[in-house]
Coordinates of C-alpha atoms in Angstrom, one line a residue:
M1 CA 86.8 -121.0 68.0
S2 CA 89.2 -118.5 66.3
T3 CA 90.8 -115.7 68.4
K4 CA 88.9 -113.0 66.5
R5 CA 85.5 -114.7 67.2
F6 CA 86.5 -115.2 70.9
L7 CA 87.4 -111.5 71.3
A8 CA 84.2 -110.4 69.6
G9 CA 82.1 -112.6 71.8
T10 CA 83.9 -111.7 75.1
L11 CA 83.7 -108.0 74.2
V12 CA 79.9 -108.2 73.8
L13 CA 79.7 -110.3 77.0
F14 CA 81.7 -107.9 79.2
T15 CA 80.0 -104.9 77.8
V16 CA 76.6 -106.3 78.9
L17 CA 78.0 -107.4 82.3
T18 CA 79.5 -103.9 82.8
A19 CA 76.1 -102.3 82.2
V20 CA 74.6 -104.7 84.7
M21 CA 77.3 -104.4 87.4
T22 CA 77.4 -100.6 87.2
Y23 CA 73.6 -100.0 87.1
P24 CA 72.2 -97.4 86.5
Q25 CA 75.2 -95.8 84.9
V26 CA 74.3 -96.9 81.4
F27 CA 71.1 -94.9 81.6
R28 CA 72.9 -91.8 82.8
M29 CA 75.6 -91.5 80.1
M30 CA 75.0 -87.8 79.3
D31 CA 75.1 -86.4 82.8
G32 CA 75.6 -89.0 85.5
I33 CA 78.9 -89.2 87.4
H34 CA 79.9 -90.3 90.9
D35 CA 80.5 -86.9 92.3
P36 CA 81.6 -83.3 91.3
G37 CA 85.3 -83.9 92.2
D38 CA 87.7 -86.3 90.4
P39 CA 85.2 -87.2 87.6
L40 CA 85.1 -83.6 86.5
L41 CA 88.9 -83.3 86.8
N42 CA 89.3 -86.3 84.5
T43 CA 86.6 -85.0 82.1
W44 CA 88.7 -81.9 81.8
V45 CA 91.9 -83.9 81.2
L46 CA 90.3 -85.9 78.3
S47 CA 88.9 -82.6 76.9
W48 CA 92.2 -80.8 77.2
I49 CA 94.0 -83.5 75.3
A50 CA 91.5 -83.3 72.4
H51 CA 91.7 -79.5 72.5
Q52 CA 95.5 -79.2 72.6
L53 CA 96.5 -81.9 70.2
P54 CA 95.5 -80.1 67.0
H55 CA 96.7 -76.7 68.2
A56 CA 99.9 -77.1 70.2
P57 CA 100.8 -80.7 70.9
A58 CA 104.3 -79.8 72.0
R59 CA 102.7 -77.8 74.9
L60 CA 100.3 -80.6 76.0
F61 CA 101.4 -80.3 79.6
D62 CA 100.9 -76.5 79.8
T63 CA 97.2 -76.6 80.6
N64 CA 94.8 -73.7 81.3
M65 CA 94.7 -74.3 85.1
F66 CA 96.8 -72.8 87.9
Y67 CA 97.8 -69.9 85.6
P68 CA 100.6 -69.0 85.1
E69 CA 102.3 -72.3 86.1
R70 CA 103.8 -74.6 83.5
N71 CA 103.5 -78.4 83.2
T72 CA 100.3 -78.5 85.2
L73 CA 99.0 -81.6 83.4
A74 CA 101.7 -83.5 85.3
Y75 CA 100.0 -82.7 88.6
S76 CA 97.6 -85.6 87.9
E77 CA 97.2 -88.6 85.7
L78 CA 97.9 -88.1 82.0
L79 CA 95.2 -90.4 80.5
L80 CA 97.0 -90.0 77.2
V81 CA 95.8 -93.1 75.4
P82 CA 92.0 -92.7 76.1
G83 CA 92.4 -89.0 75.5
I84 CA 93.8 -89.6 72.0
V85 CA 91.3 -92.3 71.2
M86 CA 88.3 -90.2 72.2
A87 CA 89.6 -86.9 70.7
P88 CA 87.5 -87.4 67.4
L89 CA 84.3 -87.5 69.5
F90 CA 85.2 -84.1 71.1
W91 CA 86.0 -82.7 67.7
I92 CA 82.5 -83.6 66.3
G93 CA 80.9 -82.0 69.4
A94 CA 80.0 -85.0 71.6
A95 CA 79.2 -84.0 75.2
P96 CA 82.2 -84.2 77.6
I97 CA 80.4 -86.2 80.2
L98 CA 79.3 -88.8 77.6
I99 CA 82.9 -89.2 76.5
Y100 CA 84.0 -89.5 80.2
N101 CA 81.4 -92.2 80.8
L102 CA 82.4 -94.1 77.6
V103 CA 86.0 -94.2 78.8
F104 CA 85.0 -95.0 82.3
L105 CA 82.9 -98.1 81.4
S106 CA 85.4 -99.2 78.8
G107 CA 87.9 -99.7 81.6
F108 CA 85.7 -102.5 83.1
A109 CA 84.9 -104.2 79.8
L110 CA 88.3 -104.0 78.2
S111 CA 90.1 -105.2 81.3
G112 CA 87.9 -108.2 81.4
V113 CA 88.5 -108.9 77.7
G114 CA 92.3 -108.5 78.2
V115 CA 92.4 -111.0 81.0
A116 CA 90.2 -113.4 79.1
L117 CA 92.7 -113.2 76.1
L118 CA 95.6 -113.8 78.5
V119 CA 94.0 -116.8 80.3
R120 CA 92.9 -118.3 77.1
R121 CA 96.5 -118.3 75.8
L122 CA 97.7 -119.8 79.1
T123 CA 95.0 -122.5 79.5
G124 CA 93.4 -122.9 76.1
H125 CA 90.0 -122.9 77.8
N126 CA 87.4 -120.4 76.9
G127 CA 85.2 -120.8 80.0
A128 CA 88.2 -120.4 82.3
A129 CA 89.2 -117.3 80.4
I130 CA 85.8 -115.7 80.9
L131 CA 85.9 -116.4 84.7
G132 CA 89.3 -114.9 85.0
G133 CA 88.0 -111.8 83.2
I134 CA 85.1 -111.5 85.6
V135 CA 87.5 -111.4 88.6
F136 CA 89.6 -108.6 87.1
A137 CA 86.7 -106.6 85.6
F138 CA 84.4 -106.5 88.5
A139 CA 86.5 -106.8 91.7
P140 CA 84.9 -104.7 94.5
Y141 CA 88.0 -102.5 94.5
R142 CA 86.7 -100.9 91.3
I143 CA 83.4 -99.9 92.8
D144 CA 85.2 -98.4 95.7
H145 CA 87.1 -96.2 93.2
Y146 CA 84.1 -95.4 91.1
A147 CA 85.1 -91.7 91.3
H148 CA 88.5 -92.4 89.8
L149 CA 88.4 -92.8 86.0
Q150 CA 92.2 -93.4 85.9
L151 CA 92.0 -96.3 88.3
Q152 CA 89.6 -98.1 86.0
Q153 CA 92.1 -98.0 83.1
T154 CA 93.8 -101.3 83.6
Q155 CA 93.3 -102.8 80.2
F156 CA 97.0 -102.6 79.3
I157 CA 98.1 -104.8 82.2
P158 CA 96.7 -108.1 81.0
L159 CA 97.6 -107.2 77.4
A160 CA 101.2 -106.5 78.3
L161 CA 101.4 -110.0 80.0
W162 CA 99.8 -111.6 77.0
A163 CA 102.4 -109.9 74.7
F164 CA 105.2 -111.1 77.0
H165 CA 104.0 -114.7 76.7
R166 CA 104.1 -114.3 72.9
L167 CA 107.6 -112.9 73.2
L168 CA 108.7 -115.8 75.3
D169 CA 107.2 -118.3 72.9
R170 CA 108.4 -116.7 69.7
G171 CA 111.1 -114.2 70.5
T172 CA 110.6 -111.9 67.5
I173 CA 111.4 -108.2 67.4
R174 CA 107.8 -107.5 66.6
D175 CA 106.7 -109.3 69.8
G176 CA 109.2 -107.2 71.8
A177 CA 107.9 -104.0 70.2
L178 CA 104.3 -105.0 71.0
F179 CA 105.2 -105.7 74.6
G180 CA 107.0 -102.4 75.0
A181 CA 104.1 -100.5 73.4
L182 CA 101.6 -102.1 75.8
V183 CA 103.7 -101.3 78.9
T184 CA 104.1 -97.8 77.7
G185 CA 100.3 -97.6 77.1
Q186 CA 99.7 -98.4 80.8
L187 CA 102.4 -95.8 81.9
V188 CA 100.9 -93.0 79.9
T189 CA 97.3 -93.9 80.8
C190 CA 97.6 -94.4 84.6
L191 CA 101.0 -93.7 86.0
Y192 CA 100.1 -95.3 89.3
Y193 CA 99.5 -98.7 87.6
G194 CA 102.3 -98.2 85.1
L195 CA 104.8 -97.9 88.0
F196 CA 103.2 -100.8 89.9
L197 CA 103.5 -102.9 86.7
I198 CA 107.3 -102.5 86.5
P199 CA 108.3 -104.5 89.7
Y200 CA 105.4 -106.9 89.0
L201 CA 106.8 -107.7 85.5
M202 CA 110.3 -108.0 87.0
V203 CA 109.1 -110.8 89.3
V204 CA 106.5 -112.6 87.1
C205 CA 108.3 -112.3 83.7
G206 CA 111.7 -112.7 85.3
T207 CA 110.6 -116.0 86.8
M208 CA 109.3 -117.4 83.5
F209 CA 112.3 -116.0 81.6
I210 CA 114.8 -117.7 84.0
A211 CA 112.8 -121.0 83.7
R212 CA 113.3 -120.8 79.9
W213 CA 117.0 -120.2 80.2
R214 CA 117.9 -122.4 77.3
V215 CA 116.0 -120.1 74.9
A216 CA 116.5 -116.9 76.9
P217 CA 119.5 -115.6 74.9
Q218 CA 117.4 -115.7 71.8
R219 CA 114.8 -113.5 73.4
L220 CA 117.2 -110.8 74.6
A221 CA 116.9 -108.7 71.4
A222 CA 113.1 -108.7 71.7
L223 CA 113.3 -107.6 75.4
A224 CA 115.8 -104.9 74.5
T225 CA 113.4 -103.6 71.9
A226 CA 110.6 -103.5 74.5
A227 CA 112.8 -101.6 77.0
A228 CA 114.0 -99.1 74.4
I229 CA 110.4 -98.4 73.3
V230 CA 109.3 -97.8 77.0
L231 CA 112.3 -95.5 77.6
V232 CA 112.0 -93.4 74.4
A233 CA 108.3 -93.0 74.6
T234 CA 108.2 -92.1 78.3
L235 CA 111.2 -89.8 78.4
P236 CA 109.3 -86.5 77.4
I237 CA 106.6 -87.4 80.0
A238 CA 109.2 -88.1 82.7
R239 CA 110.8 -84.7 82.0
A240 CA 107.4 -83.0 82.5
Y241 CA 106.7 -84.8 85.7
L242 CA 110.2 -84.1 87.0
S243 CA 109.7 -80.4 86.2
A244 CA 106.4 -80.4 88.0
R245 CA 108.1 -82.1 91.0
K246 CA 110.4 -79.1 91.4
V247 CA 107.3 -76.9 92.0
V248 CA 105.0 -79.2 94.0
G249 CA 107.5 -81.5 95.7
E250 CA 106.8 -85.1 96.5
R251 CA 104.7 -87.2 98.9
G252 CA 105.9 -87.1 102.5
I253 CA 106.5 -90.3 104.5
G254 CA 103.4 -89.5 106.6
E255 CA 101.1 -89.4 103.5
V256 CA 102.5 -92.7 102.3
A257 CA 102.1 -94.3 105.7
A258 CA 98.4 -93.1 105.8
G259 CA 97.9 -94.7 102.3
S260 CA 99.4 -98.0 103.2
A261 CA 97.1 -101.0 103.6
T262 CA 97.0 -103.6 106.4
W263 CA 95.7 -107.2 106.2
R264 CA 92.4 -106.0 107.6
N265 CA 91.7 -104.0 104.5
Y266 CA 91.5 -107.2 102.5
L267 CA 88.3 -107.9 104.4
A268 CA 86.8 -104.6 103.3
P269 CA 84.6 -104.3 100.2
S270 CA 83.0 -101.1 99.0
E271 CA 80.2 -99.9 101.3
D272 CA 77.9 -100.3 98.2
N273 CA 78.6 -104.1 98.0
A274 CA 75.3 -105.9 98.1
L275 CA 76.4 -108.9 100.1
Y276 CA 79.1 -107.7 102.4
G277 CA 78.8 -103.9 102.5
V278 CA 77.2 -103.9 106.0
V279 CA 78.8 -107.0 107.4
F280 CA 82.4 -105.9 106.9
A281 CA 81.9 -102.2 107.6
P282 CA 84.4 -102.3 110.6
F283 CA 87.3 -103.1 108.3
M284 CA 86.7 -100.2 105.9
D285 CA 89.2 -97.4 105.6
P286 CA 89.1 -94.7 102.9
E287 CA 91.1 -95.7 99.8
R288 CA 92.0 -99.1 101.3
R289 CA 89.0 -101.3 100.6
L290 CA 90.7 -104.3 98.9
F291 CA 88.4 -107.2 99.4
P292 CA 89.1 -109.7 96.5
G293 CA 86.2 -112.1 97.1
F294 CA 86.2 -115.4 99.0
V295 CA 85.5 -117.4 95.8
A296 CA 88.5 -115.9 94.0
V297 CA 90.8 -116.7 96.9
A298 CA 89.6 -120.2 97.2
L299 CA 90.1 -120.8 93.5
A300 CA 93.6 -119.4 93.7
V301 CA 94.4 -122.0 96.3
V302 CA 93.1 -124.7 93.8
A303 CA 95.4 -123.2 91.1
L304 CA 98.5 -123.2 93.3
W305 CA 97.9 -126.7 94.6
P306 CA 100.7 -129.1 93.5
P307 CA 101.7 -130.1 90.9
I308 CA 102.4 -126.5 89.8
S309 CA 103.7 -125.2 86.5
V310 CA 106.2 -122.4 86.1
P311 CA 103.6 -119.8 84.9
R312 CA 101.3 -120.6 87.8
L313 CA 104.3 -120.2 90.2
A314 CA 105.2 -116.9 88.5
Y315 CA 101.7 -115.5 89.0
G316 CA 101.7 -116.8 92.5
L317 CA 104.9 -114.9 93.2
G318 CA 103.3 -111.9 91.6
L319 CA 100.4 -112.2 94.0
L320 CA 102.7 -112.2 97.0
L321 CA 104.6 -109.2 95.6
A322 CA 101.5 -107.3 94.9
F323 CA 100.1 -108.0 98.4
D324 CA 103.3 -106.9 100.1
L325 CA 103.6 -103.7 98.1
S326 CA 99.9 -102.9 98.8
L327 CA 100.9 -102.8 102.5
G328 CA 103.2 -99.9 101.7
L329 CA 105.2 -99.0 104.7
N330 CA 103.5 -101.8 106.7
G331 CA 105.1 -104.3 104.3
L332 CA 108.7 -105.3 103.5
L333 CA 109.5 -103.9 100.1
Y334 CA 107.7 -100.6 99.5
G335 CA 110.0 -98.7 101.8
V336 CA 112.9 -99.7 99.6
L337 CA 111.1 -98.5 96.5
Y338 CA 110.2 -95.2 98.2
E339 CA 113.8 -94.6 99.2
H340 CA 115.6 -95.6 96.0
A341 CA 113.1 -95.3 93.1
L342 CA 112.3 -91.6 92.6
P343 CA 109.0 -92.1 90.8
F344 CA 107.5 -93.9 93.8
R345 CA 107.9 -90.7 95.8
A346 CA 105.1 -89.2 93.8
L347 CA 102.6 -91.9 94.9
R348 CA 100.4 -91.2 97.9
I349 CA 98.5 -94.5 98.2
P350 CA 100.5 -97.8 98.0
A351 CA 97.2 -99.7 98.8
R352 CA 96.3 -99.1 95.1
M353 CA 98.7 -102.0 94.4
G354 CA 95.7 -104.0 95.4
I355 CA 94.7 -103.9 91.7
M356 CA 97.6 -106.2 91.0
V357 CA 96.4 -108.6 93.7
S358 CA 93.1 -108.7 91.8
F359 CA 94.9 -109.3 88.5
S360 CA 97.1 -112.1 89.9
L361 CA 93.9 -113.7 91.4
A362 CA 92.2 -113.4 88.0
V363 CA 94.9 -115.3 86.2
L364 CA 95.0 -118.0 89.0
V365 CA 91.2 -118.3 88.9
G366 CA 91.5 -119.0 85.2
Y367 CA 94.0 -121.7 85.9
A368 CA 91.8 -123.2 88.7
A369 CA 88.7 -123.2 86.4
A370 CA 90.6 -125.0 83.7
R371 CA 91.8 -127.5 86.3
I372 CA 88.3 -128.0 87.6
A373 CA 86.9 -128.4 84.1
G374 CA 89.5 -131.1 83.5
W375 CA 88.2 -133.1 86.4
I376 CA 84.7 -133.2 85.0
R377 CA 84.1 -135.5 82.0
A378 CA 80.5 -134.7 81.2
P379 CA 80.2 -131.6 79.0
R380 CA 77.0 -130.4 80.5
A381 CA 78.2 -130.9 84.0
R382 CA 81.4 -129.0 83.1
V383 CA 79.4 -126.1 81.7
A384 CA 77.2 -126.1 84.8
A385 CA 80.1 -126.1 87.2
L386 CA 81.8 -123.2 85.5
G387 CA 78.5 -121.3 85.2
L388 CA 78.0 -121.7 88.9
I389 CA 81.4 -120.4 89.7
G390 CA 80.7 -117.4 87.5
A391 CA 77.4 -116.7 89.2
L392 CA 79.1 -116.9 92.7
L393 CA 81.8 -114.5 91.6
L394 CA 79.2 -112.0 90.2
A395 CA 77.1 -112.3 93.4
E396 CA 80.1 -111.5 95.6
Y397 CA 81.0 -108.5 93.4
A398 CA 77.4 -107.1 92.9
S399 CA 76.7 -103.6 94.2
K400 CA 73.5 -101.9 95.2
P401 CA 72.2 -99.4 92.6
L402 CA 74.8 -96.6 92.6
K403 CA 73.8 -93.0 93.3
L404 CA 75.0 -90.6 90.7
W405 CA 75.5 -86.8 90.6
S406 CA 74.0 -84.8 87.7
A407 CA 76.6 -82.7 85.9
P408 CA 75.3 -79.6 84.0
R409 CA 75.0 -80.4 80.3
V410 CA 75.6 -76.8 79.3
P411 CA 77.9 -74.1 80.8
P412 CA 76.6 -71.0 82.5
Q413 CA 75.8 -67.9 80.4
A414 CA 78.6 -66.1 82.2
Y415 CA 81.3 -67.5 80.1
A416 CA 79.7 -66.4 76.8
D417 CA 79.4 -63.0 78.3
I418 CA 83.2 -63.0 79.1
M419 CA 84.0 -64.1 75.5
R420 CA 81.9 -61.4 74.1
D421 CA 83.3 -58.7 76.4
A422 CA 86.9 -59.9 75.6
G423 CA 86.3 -59.5 71.8
G424 CA 85.0 -62.8 70.6
E425 CA 86.6 -66.1 69.9
D426 CA 89.5 -64.5 68.0
A427 CA 90.5 -62.4 71.0
P428 CA 93.6 -63.2 73.1
T429 CA 92.9 -65.7 75.9
S430 CA 91.8 -64.1 79.1
V431 CA 92.7 -65.0 82.7
L432 CA 89.7 -65.9 85.0
F433 CA 89.6 -66.1 88.7
E434 CA 86.5 -67.9 90.1
F435 CA 85.2 -67.5 93.6
P436 CA 84.7 -69.3 95.9
T437 CA 87.8 -71.6 95.7
G438 CA 88.3 -75.1 97.1
S439 CA 88.1 -78.8 96.4
L440 CA 84.3 -78.7 96.1
E441 CA 84.2 -75.8 93.6
D442 CA 87.4 -75.9 91.5
P443 CA 86.7 -79.2 89.7
V444 CA 83.4 -77.6 88.5
Y445 CA 85.3 -74.6 87.1
L446 CA 87.6 -77.0 85.3
Y447 CA 84.6 -78.7 83.7
Y448 CA 83.1 -75.4 82.7
S449 CA 86.4 -74.4 81.1
T450 CA 86.0 -77.2 78.6
F451 CA 83.4 -75.0 77.0
H452 CA 85.6 -71.9 76.7
W453 CA 89.3 -72.7 77.4
Q454 CA 90.3 -69.4 79.0
Y455 CA 93.1 -69.5 81.5
L456 CA 92.2 -70.2 85.1
V457 CA 94.0 -69.1 88.2
N458 CA 92.0 -71.9 89.9
G459 CA 92.9 -75.5 89.6
Y460 CA 92.3 -78.9 91.1
S461 CA 94.6 -81.9 91.1
G462 CA 96.6 -84.3 93.3
F463 CA 99.1 -81.5 93.9
S464 CA 98.7 -77.7 94.1
P465 CA 101.5 -75.3 93.4
P466 CA 102.6 -72.8 96.1
S467 CA 101.4 -69.9 93.9
Y468 CA 97.8 -71.1 94.0
R469 CA 98.0 -71.9 97.7
S470 CA 98.9 -68.3 98.3
V471 CA 95.9 -67.1 96.3
F472 CA 93.7 -69.5 98.2
N473 CA 94.9 -68.1 101.5
A474 CA 94.4 -64.6 100.4
M475 CA 90.8 -65.3 99.6
Q476 CA 90.0 -65.9 103.2
T477 CA 89.5 -62.1 103.5
F478 CA 87.9 -61.6 100.1
P479 CA 87.0 -59.0 98.8
D480 CA 89.5 -56.8 100.6
D481 CA 92.4 -55.0 98.8
G482 CA 94.8 -57.8 99.7
S483 CA 92.7 -60.5 98.0
I484 CA 92.0 -58.4 95.0
G485 CA 95.8 -57.6 94.8
S486 CA 96.6 -61.4 94.9
M487 CA 94.2 -61.9 91.9
R488 CA 96.0 -59.1 90.0
E489 CA 99.4 -60.7 90.7
H490 CA 98.1 -63.6 88.6
H491 CA 97.0 -61.2 85.8
T492 CA 93.3 -61.9 86.4
R493 CA 91.1 -60.1 83.8
Y494 CA 87.7 -61.4 84.9
L495 CA 86.4 -62.3 88.3
V496 CA 83.5 -64.8 88.3
V497 CA 81.5 -65.1 91.5
H498 CA 79.4 -68.2 91.9
G499 CA 76.4 -67.7 94.1
E500 CA 75.4 -71.4 93.8
F501 CA 78.4 -72.2 96.0
L502 CA 77.7 -69.6 98.7
Y503 CA 75.2 -70.0 101.5
G504 CA 72.9 -67.9 103.5
A505 CA 73.1 -64.2 102.5
R506 CA 76.8 -64.4 101.7
Y507 CA 76.3 -64.0 97.9
E508 CA 74.0 -61.0 98.2
L509 CA 76.3 -59.2 100.7
L510 CA 79.3 -60.0 98.6
A511 CA 77.8 -58.8 95.3
A512 CA 76.8 -55.5 96.9
E513 CA 80.3 -55.0 98.2
L514 CA 81.9 -55.9 94.8
D515 CA 79.5 -53.6 92.9
R516 CA 80.8 -50.6 95.0
R517 CA 84.5 -51.3 94.2
P518 CA 85.8 -48.8 91.6
D519 CA 88.4 -51.3 90.3
L520 CA 85.7 -53.8 89.3
T521 CA 83.2 -53.4 86.5
L522 CA 80.1 -55.6 86.4
I523 CA 79.8 -57.4 83.0
S524 CA 76.9 -59.7 83.5
R525 CA 74.7 -61.3 86.2
H526 CA 72.5 -64.3 85.3
P527 CA 70.5 -66.9 87.3
W528 CA 72.1 -70.4 87.5
Q529 CA 71.2 -73.7 89.1
I530 CA 73.4 -76.6 89.9
E531 CA 71.6 -79.7 91.3
D532 CA 68.9 -78.2 93.6
K533 CA 70.8 -75.0 94.5
H534 CA 69.3 -71.9 92.8
S535 CA 71.3 -68.6 92.7
E536 CA 73.1 -66.5 90.1
I537 CA 76.6 -65.8 88.8
S538 CA 78.2 -62.4 88.5
V539 CA 81.1 -61.5 86.2
Y540 CA 83.4 -58.5 86.8
R541 CA 86.1 -57.0 84.7
V542 CA 89.2 -56.3 86.8
A543 CA 90.8 -52.9 86.3
Y544 CA 94.6 -52.3 86.7
P545 CA 96.3 -49.0 87.7

């Protein structure tokens, strides 16, 4: 079978498997997301990239949130590659949630295809390649991070290793350029995994490179090309993140310790896991559910059983490295990276290195499957054995039907009223402040902003600048003069009050008080419903002395 036919077949296979393993997501593409938090943030990131690229690409990092701060896109994951790829869909008017879900599900399918391509190159066995892809595409870790689009974007990891094997075999400058481009792709898509990939490559690729020492000098130019591409392509992004670091700081040692795994966490699947979700509940900790599956671990032992080849040894060492780094400050090496490698001080959860444990296991499962297939002479028995392994893997990874939150398909009328009052689409961009503020409400405001792109004092991300924290604190006494003054300090032109996020009689009392203020002018008031909460939204124009 040619490589093109193999890729086409595995893409179809993993697309179907993704639809099954994430049921009922494929039937809720227009509005279904895990929750109204990070999924809406990442919907906004993808939309912002598509919005900004045609207008001012040089100011890509200066988003419309946390006004008037700069480089605010660097407060969270960049998602640059999927943002660029999906931009045409935004330009033709496709729904933001639909595009989010396409990117989200593609992370599963393309990651499986990538591992399948890599394992096929290493073993020459199609069935083993597919089994390796299943391990990486559907590990329980992914379901535990169902709310995190960026943590599903792992497709560049296997492709980068595939490109390295090409480089090692052929050593051309073109292979080096491809390797560098794919590593860069991971860095600018998910910085967490891009940073984790660097030490992993140093161990895995370094082992294989040293083992091929006789041809190593002939590969140095290709490796230098790869390194140059990574450095040049990521330098502007690194500058933006370093600039943001001056404002929001870095992760403290206490945060990193809280996000460090222990060996117990490798017995914890997602609570939605159909087989083990109840049985292993005592081992579950937030953000540290790293169960890789008993079948995958058993097959890794088969792969590493002597005699062992250099590539299998290399991926075995990669497995050990990934496991140790996932332990964070409970392990041996992560503390060294935190102390001496500046980018690692921006990472809160070392346990996410568990994705590289899954990747290493996926490759080793491919080796084991190829070894098992070699032990079986009868073709039908061989197919049956590999099919049984695949069924066992999928059974361990299967989840109960996932519960999804319904995102509004259209924005509230309030924003059209703001645009009309401001002078239409050609008017200067206005600054909005939306109340109430907080991690439950601000992601929704970001999502609504994809329909109007006005500046927001509000924001939501992994970091918050001090300027927004001061506004948030001032809002505890809203709507007194101090809180209104804090809004004015951020040049707020319109105040938007969301009754759907206020409870009891809070909204009615607040609206009556705001209506009496001489420095606020009511622009509009319309009913609005989000999920099962019925209320209304009021918009006020803010006057300045």
